[in-house]
Short mmCIF file of C-alpha atoms (C1' of nucleotides) in Angstrom, two decimals:
data_model
loop_
_atom_site.label_atom_id
_atom_site.label_comp_id
_atom_site.label_asym_id
_atom_site.label_seq_id
_atom_site.Cartn_x
_atom_site.Cartn_y
_atom_site.Cartn_z
CA MET A 1 165.84 76.48 96.67
CA GLY A 2 163.54 75.95 99.50
CA ARG A 3 162.59 78.72 101.95
CA SER A 4 161.56 78.72 105.32
CA PRO A 5 159.14 81.57 106.17
CA CYS A 6 161.05 84.37 107.86
CA CYS A 7 158.45 84.05 111.16
CA GLU A 8 155.75 82.61 112.61
CA LYS A 9 153.24 85.01 111.23
CA ALA A 10 150.62 83.68 113.27
CA HIS A 11 152.10 85.26 116.62
CA THR A 12 153.69 88.25 115.23
CA ASN A 13 152.34 91.61 115.22
CA LYS A 14 152.06 93.83 112.16
CA GLY A 15 151.36 97.46 111.51
CA ALA A 16 152.66 100.53 113.11
CA TRP A 17 155.40 100.05 116.05
CA THR A 18 154.25 100.94 119.21
CA LYS A 19 156.56 102.94 121.67
CA GLU A 20 157.22 100.19 123.97
CA GLU A 21 158.17 97.81 120.91
CA ASP A 22 160.63 100.62 119.85
CA ASP A 23 161.97 100.75 123.21
CA ARG A 24 162.47 97.27 123.47
CA LEU A 25 164.11 97.03 120.22
CA ILE A 26 166.51 99.94 121.15
CA ALA A 27 167.32 98.67 124.17
CA TYR A 28 168.23 95.07 122.83
CA ILE A 29 170.33 96.32 120.10
CA ARG A 30 172.17 98.84 122.49
CA THR A 31 173.08 95.71 124.40
CA HIS A 32 173.61 93.23 121.75
CA GLY A 33 174.22 95.18 118.80
CA GLU A 34 172.63 94.53 115.32
CA GLY A 35 172.57 91.34 113.72
CA CYS A 36 170.86 87.94 114.34
CA TRP A 37 167.67 89.55 113.29
CA ARG A 38 165.69 86.11 113.44
CA SER A 39 166.62 85.19 116.73
CA LEU A 40 166.29 88.93 117.88
CA PRO A 41 162.45 89.11 118.41
CA LYS A 42 162.37 86.32 120.90
CA ALA A 43 165.40 87.41 122.62
CA ALA A 44 164.20 91.11 122.63
CA GLY A 45 160.48 90.00 123.51
CA LEU A 46 159.26 91.45 120.74
CA LEU A 47 156.09 89.93 118.79
CA ARG A 48 157.79 90.91 115.38
CA CYS A 49 159.30 89.26 112.69
CA GLY A 50 163.39 89.68 112.22
CA LYS A 51 162.73 91.51 109.06
CA SER A 52 160.21 94.01 110.55
CA CYS A 53 162.70 94.47 113.40
CA ARG A 54 165.73 95.10 111.09
CA LEU A 55 163.32 97.36 108.82
CA ARG A 56 162.16 99.67 111.95
CA TRP A 57 165.89 99.68 113.20
CA ILE A 58 167.56 100.77 109.82
CA ASN A 59 164.73 102.92 108.84
CA TYR A 60 163.63 104.51 111.78
CA LEU A 61 165.38 103.87 115.17
CA ARG A 62 168.98 104.04 114.20
CA PRO A 63 170.25 106.98 116.02
CA ASP A 64 172.30 108.44 113.29
CA LEU A 65 169.51 109.03 111.01
CA LYS A 66 168.85 112.67 109.60
CA ARG A 67 165.11 113.22 110.58
CA GLY A 68 164.74 116.28 108.52
CA ASN A 69 163.92 117.76 105.04
CA PHE A 70 166.20 116.90 102.46
CA THR A 71 168.28 119.79 101.42
CA GLU A 72 168.67 121.52 97.96
CA GLU A 73 171.92 119.94 98.09
CA GLU A 74 170.54 116.54 98.82
CA ASP A 75 168.20 116.63 95.97
CA GLU A 76 170.68 117.31 93.30
CA LEU A 77 172.75 114.71 94.41
CA ILE A 78 169.84 112.15 94.40
CA ILE A 79 169.19 113.20 91.00
CA LYS A 80 172.51 112.80 89.80
CA LEU A 81 173.26 109.42 91.62
CA HIS A 82 169.87 108.21 90.07
CA SER A 83 170.99 109.51 86.90
CA LEU A 84 173.80 107.19 87.28
CA LEU A 85 172.41 104.24 89.22
CA GLY A 86 168.95 103.79 88.51
CA ASN A 87 166.54 102.52 91.33
CA LYS A 88 169.52 101.50 93.38
CA TRP A 89 168.35 103.22 96.33
CA SER A 90 170.78 101.44 98.78
CA LEU A 91 173.56 102.48 96.73
CA ILE A 92 172.15 106.02 96.61
CA ALA A 93 171.56 106.10 100.23
CA GLY A 94 175.14 105.23 100.84
CA ARG A 95 176.07 108.50 99.52
CA LEU A 96 173.91 110.41 101.85
CA PRO A 97 174.75 110.21 105.40
CA GLY A 98 171.90 109.50 107.70
CA ARG A 99 169.41 108.64 104.86
CA THR A 100 167.91 105.62 104.31
CA ASP A 101 167.03 103.83 100.93
CA ASN A 102 163.43 103.62 102.13
CA GLU A 103 163.32 107.47 102.67
CA ILE A 104 165.06 108.42 99.62
CA LYS A 105 162.88 106.08 97.66
CA ASN A 106 160.07 107.71 98.88
CA TYR A 107 161.11 111.17 98.49
CA TRP A 108 161.93 110.38 95.16
CA ASN A 109 158.65 109.21 94.28
CA THR A 110 156.95 111.70 96.06
CA HIS A 111 159.16 114.83 95.44
CA ILE A 112 161.92 114.75 93.13
CA ARG A 113 159.77 113.06 90.22
CA ARG A 114 157.67 115.96 90.34
CA LYS A 115 160.41 118.28 90.53
CA LEU A 116 161.96 116.65 87.31
CA LEU A 117 158.68 116.63 85.64
CA ASN A 118 158.36 120.34 86.49
CA ARG A 119 161.41 120.94 84.71
CA GLY A 120 160.65 119.13 81.79
CA ILE A 121 162.74 116.17 82.60
CA ASP A 122 161.61 112.50 82.44
CA PRO A 123 162.57 111.07 85.99
CA ALA A 124 162.99 107.53 84.37
CA THR A 125 165.75 108.72 81.79
CA HIS A 126 166.82 112.07 83.03
CA ARG A 127 166.18 113.38 79.73
CA PRO A 128 163.70 116.00 78.36
CA VAL A 129 160.41 114.62 78.25
CA ASN A 130 160.00 115.55 74.68
CA ASP A 131 163.23 114.26 73.79
CA ASN A 132 162.55 112.20 70.77
CA PRO A 133 164.29 109.13 71.49
CA ASN A 134 164.83 108.22 67.93
CA ASN A 135 167.24 111.00 67.69
CA HIS A 136 169.50 108.60 69.56
CA PRO A 137 171.10 105.44 67.72
CA THR A 138 170.42 102.46 69.98
CA THR A 139 172.75 99.51 69.72
CA THR A 140 171.16 96.78 71.66
CA THR A 141 168.14 95.20 72.65
CA ALA A 142 166.54 95.45 75.90
CA THR A 143 167.74 93.75 78.85
CA PRO A 144 165.54 91.54 80.38
CA THR A 145 165.08 94.02 83.26
CA ASN A 146 163.70 96.33 80.37
CA ILE A 147 161.33 93.79 79.23
CA ASN A 148 160.06 93.17 82.43
CA ASN A 149 159.58 96.80 82.98
CA ASN A 150 157.87 97.39 80.12
CA ASN A 151 155.86 94.27 78.95
CA ASN A 152 152.99 95.68 81.14
CA ASN A 153 152.51 98.81 79.18
CA SER A 154 152.46 97.97 75.55
CA SER A 155 152.57 101.84 74.83
CA LEU A 156 155.95 102.16 75.85
CA ASP A 157 158.58 102.84 73.27
CA VAL A 158 161.80 100.84 74.36
CA THR A 159 165.11 101.94 72.98
CA THR A 160 167.92 101.07 74.76
CA THR A 161 171.64 101.02 74.50
CA THR A 162 174.13 99.49 76.50
CA THR A 163 176.78 101.53 75.27
CA ILE A 164 178.52 103.14 78.35
CA SER A 165 181.30 105.53 78.38
CA PHE A 166 183.65 105.64 81.19
CA ALA A 167 187.14 105.95 80.39
CA ASN A 168 187.11 108.78 78.03
CA PRO A 169 183.89 109.90 77.21
CA THR A 170 183.21 111.51 74.05
CA PRO A 171 180.38 112.66 72.42
CA THR A 172 180.44 110.40 69.55
CA THR A 173 180.73 107.30 71.87
CA THR A 174 177.97 108.43 74.36
CA HIS A 175 174.38 107.02 73.67
CA HIS A 176 171.80 107.03 75.67
CA LEU A 177 169.19 104.25 77.16
CA VAL A 178 165.83 105.36 76.43
CA LYS A 179 163.23 103.86 78.47
CA GLU A 180 160.54 106.06 77.93
CA GLU A 181 158.22 105.72 80.85
CA ILE A 182 155.02 107.18 79.51
CA LEU A 183 153.74 109.01 82.08
CA ASP A 184 150.82 110.73 80.46
CA ASP A 185 149.91 114.28 81.49
CA GLU A 186 149.44 115.44 84.96
CA THR A 187 145.97 115.30 84.62
CA LYS A 188 145.84 111.61 84.30
CA HIS A 189 148.46 111.52 86.90
CA ASN A 190 145.96 113.29 89.57
CA SER A 191 142.88 111.55 88.40
CA ASP A 192 144.11 108.17 89.22
CA ARG A 193 146.74 108.24 91.85
CA VAL A 194 146.48 104.66 92.93
CA THR A 195 147.03 103.57 89.61
CA ASP A 196 149.55 105.95 88.86
CA ARG A 197 151.49 104.88 91.82
CA ARG A 198 151.81 101.20 90.78
CA LYS A 199 152.96 102.83 87.23
CA ILE A 200 155.56 104.57 88.96
CA LYS A 201 157.94 101.56 88.45
CA ASN A 202 161.40 101.11 88.31
CA THR A 203 163.61 102.75 86.08
CA VAL A 204 166.33 101.10 84.11
CA PRO A 205 169.24 100.96 86.53
CA GLU A 206 171.47 101.27 83.46
CA ILE A 207 174.48 103.83 83.35
CA LEU A 208 174.57 106.49 80.83
CA GLU A 209 175.91 110.06 80.50
CA ARG A 210 172.57 111.69 81.72
CA CYS A 211 174.52 114.31 83.69
CA PRO A 212 177.04 115.89 81.42
CA ASP A 213 178.49 117.80 84.34
CA LEU A 214 179.08 114.39 86.25
CA ASN A 215 182.50 112.67 85.58
CA LEU A 216 181.22 109.36 84.51
CA GLU A 217 184.85 107.93 84.61
CA LEU A 218 183.75 106.35 87.96
CA ARG A 219 186.09 105.67 90.97
CA ILE A 220 183.59 104.96 93.59
CA SER A 221 185.13 104.66 96.87
CA PRO A 222 184.24 103.29 100.26
CA PRO A 223 182.27 105.65 101.79
CA HIS A 224 183.74 107.72 103.87
CA HIS A 225 183.32 106.46 107.73
CA HIS A 226 184.29 107.57 110.97
CA GLN A 227 187.18 106.06 113.20
CA ASN A 228 184.80 105.49 115.73
CA ASN A 229 182.05 103.39 114.16
CA SER A 230 182.43 100.02 114.91
CA SER A 231 181.10 99.11 118.56
CA SER A 232 179.48 101.68 119.50
CA LEU A 233 175.82 101.50 120.51
CA SER A 234 176.65 102.04 123.85
CA SER A 235 177.77 105.41 125.00
CA SER A 236 176.27 108.15 123.07
CA TYR A 237 173.13 106.88 122.04
CA ILE A 238 170.28 109.23 121.38
CA HIS A 239 166.58 108.26 121.05
CA PRO A 240 165.42 108.21 117.26
CA GLN A 241 164.06 111.77 117.45
CA GLY A 242 167.48 112.69 118.35
CA GLN A 243 170.29 113.21 116.10
CA HIS A 244 173.20 111.35 116.44
CA GLY A 245 174.66 108.68 118.02
CA ASN A 246 178.35 107.73 117.66
CA TYR A 247 178.14 104.77 115.34
CA HIS A 248 177.69 105.07 111.76
CA HIS A 249 175.36 103.93 108.86
CA HIS A 250 175.79 100.36 108.24
CA GLN A 251 176.74 101.19 104.53
CA HIS A 252 179.26 103.60 105.51
CA GLN A 253 181.09 100.88 107.29
CA PRO A 254 184.04 99.11 105.72
CA LEU A 255 182.61 96.74 103.18
CA LYS A 256 184.04 93.17 103.46
CA THR A 257 185.40 91.80 100.45
CA GLY A 258 184.00 89.15 98.86
CA GLY A 259 180.57 90.87 99.66
CA ARG A 260 177.42 88.93 98.49
CA SER A 261 177.25 90.51 95.10
CA SER A 262 181.02 90.20 94.14
CA SER A 263 182.81 87.78 92.23
CA VAL A 264 186.07 89.03 92.93
CA SER A 265 187.72 88.68 96.21
CA GLY A 266 191.01 89.87 97.88
CA GLY A 267 190.51 93.24 98.42
CA THR A 268 191.29 94.22 94.77
CA THR A 269 189.96 97.07 92.86
CA ILE A 270 188.15 97.11 89.61
CA CYS A 271 186.78 99.56 87.03
CA PHE A 272 183.28 100.25 86.81
CA ALA A 273 182.89 98.70 83.88
CA CYS A 274 183.90 95.31 85.17
CA SER A 275 181.62 95.76 88.11
CA LEU A 276 178.89 95.76 85.35
CA GLY A 277 180.30 92.79 83.73
CA ILE A 278 181.57 94.47 80.85
CA GLU A 279 185.17 93.84 81.51
CA ASN A 280 186.24 93.15 78.26
CA SER A 281 184.41 96.06 76.45
CA LYS A 282 186.67 98.93 75.41
CA GLU A 283 184.95 101.08 78.56
CA CYS A 284 187.12 98.55 80.50
CA SER A 285 189.88 100.56 82.37
CA CYS A 286 191.44 97.71 84.04
CA THR A 287 195.02 97.45 82.89
CA THR A 288 195.59 93.98 83.97
CA SER A 289 194.30 90.40 83.16
CA LEU A 290 192.68 90.07 86.09
CA HIS A 291 189.75 92.19 86.66
CA GLY A 292 190.24 93.04 89.96
CA THR A 293 193.85 93.98 89.87
CA SER A 294 193.41 97.27 88.19
CA SER A 295 195.88 99.96 88.57
CA SER A 296 193.15 102.53 90.05
CA SER A 297 196.23 104.70 91.54
CA THR A 298 195.02 107.84 90.14
CA GLY A 299 191.79 108.16 91.88
CA TYR A 300 188.69 110.13 90.35
CA ASP A 301 186.49 112.57 92.18
CA PHE A 302 183.18 111.04 92.16
CA LEU A 303 180.80 113.63 93.22
CA GLY A 304 183.44 115.32 94.82
CA LEU A 305 184.65 112.33 96.91
CA LYS A 306 188.34 112.23 95.89
CA THR A 307 189.37 108.65 96.51
CA GLY A 308 192.28 106.29 95.66
CA VAL A 309 190.45 103.52 94.38
CA LEU A 310 187.23 102.18 92.82
CA ASP A 311 185.97 99.77 95.34
CA TYR A 312 183.22 97.98 93.60
CA ARG A 313 182.02 96.54 96.77
CA SER A 314 180.78 99.86 97.73
CA ILE A 315 178.13 99.91 95.00
CA LYS A 316 177.25 96.18 95.39
CA MET A 317 176.07 95.91 91.45
CA LYS A 318 173.56 93.28 91.56
"C1'" DA B 1 132.72 122.18 109.03
"C1'" DA B 2 132.59 117.97 106.31
"C1'" DA B 3 133.64 114.95 102.82
"C1'" DG B 4 136.87 113.40 99.46
"C1'" DA B 5 140.87 113.47 96.96
"C1'" DA B 6 146.01 113.86 97.20
"C1'" DA B 7 150.40 113.39 99.30
"C1'" DG B 8 153.20 111.35 102.48
"C1'" DC B 9 155.68 107.51 104.59
"C1'" DA B 10 156.16 103.70 107.55
"C1'" DA B 11 156.10 98.83 107.13
"C1'" DC B 12 155.44 94.67 104.60
"C1'" DC B 13 156.41 91.52 100.91
"C1'" DG B 14 158.64 88.78 97.75
"C1'" DC B 15 163.00 87.60 95.83
"C1'" DG B 16 168.09 87.48 95.02
"C1'" DT B 17 172.15 86.41 96.92
"C1'" DG B 18 176.18 84.74 99.54
"C1'" DG B 19 177.56 81.71 103.54
"C1'" DC B 20 177.28 77.64 105.92
"C1'" DT B 21 176.78 72.82 106.28
"C1'" DA C 1 176.03 69.74 94.72
"C1'" DA C 2 172.12 70.79 96.98
"C1'" DG C 3 169.47 72.55 100.54
"C1'" DC C 4 168.91 75.66 104.51
"C1'" DC C 5 169.41 80.12 106.34
"C1'" DA C 6 170.19 85.14 107.46
"C1'" DC C 7 170.29 89.19 105.26
"C1'" DG C 8 169.51 92.81 101.94
"C1'" DC C 9 166.92 95.20 98.39
"C1'" DG C 10 163.62 96.89 95.45
"C1'" DG C 11 158.69 97.21 94.83
"C1'" DT C 12 154.31 97.83 96.88
"C1'" DT C 13 150.78 98.61 100.18
"C1'" DG C 14 148.10 101.07 103.24
"C1'" DC C 15 147.55 104.01 106.92
"C1'" DT C 16 147.77 108.84 108.36
"C1'" DT C 17 147.90 113.62 107.43
"C1'" DT C 18 147.13 117.57 104.66
"C1'" DC C 19 144.92 119.96 101.01
"C1'" DT C 20 140.71 121.08 98.23
"C1'" DT C 21 136.23 121.63 96.94
#
DNA sequence: AAAGAAAGCAACCGCGTGGCT
DNA sequence: AAGCCACGCGGTTGCTTTCTT
């Protein structure tokens, strides 16, 4: 399908934003709210493309952003979430109020990767770096994603599985995806930063039992959101360097049924297996024929968030 | 003190997706 | 059904800052 350019590039600024541009964008969004990014630049008197405005707002100007160092708790949460979700930064960010996907992505690549490597854990697989993948039986071939991720490095030893344990994880049913991202040694890492940076590629966003302490019987709920989140740009806005406004991270707002990645509508709930498209597998915990009318009344504590249902919409699996 | 290397991070880019016409 | 549009995501780039020699 055709696609028009997002903006008239010839007449747009690029690069770092100036204070004046920031102020214009902030003022406009305070008045008109978010959205209509395509038309926003013109309306706000900015020589930027809408995309750029959106990014600037979401990643930097939103007043509900935390602008500080990541805490140890956040680190660990990111690691656990990454082990479950892979490079789904927006999903991970959805569990970290005040943090953006971009920020988490950068933080992962600059800090957490190294932290895990120092612990002897492969950040791509969340398994010990010297763990022999041959010890783990494989059950399926690589997904297209895997293939794409690996075909530019013939040395990669790709062994994968799609066995996913959700409902009643037991040792016997838990296999591991192992996409060994061969990151040579630190020496190489240090000697060729640019090359390495491009090598720090996407991990495989597959779900596996990498964190034994996590209950993988997922019931992911809509992220907590405050009552006063909706309208709100107005009264308690604080400048980017300030801490809090009274409106909420967009990803914490109630998610609309039938979102862009959903094929199930009507506000129903499905199990995580269904959200991954394996609704007929034994891992599927849906009890009804329509995967989407699951009786998720129990509620599980996913990462400490007690919820009533799995709302797959909050994880927006692609 | 200077230069180069490494690290950090904001911003850009391309593309997938759902909604609308 | 097809095409367009807007949005959002993940990966990448490149500039700035910090560290090392």
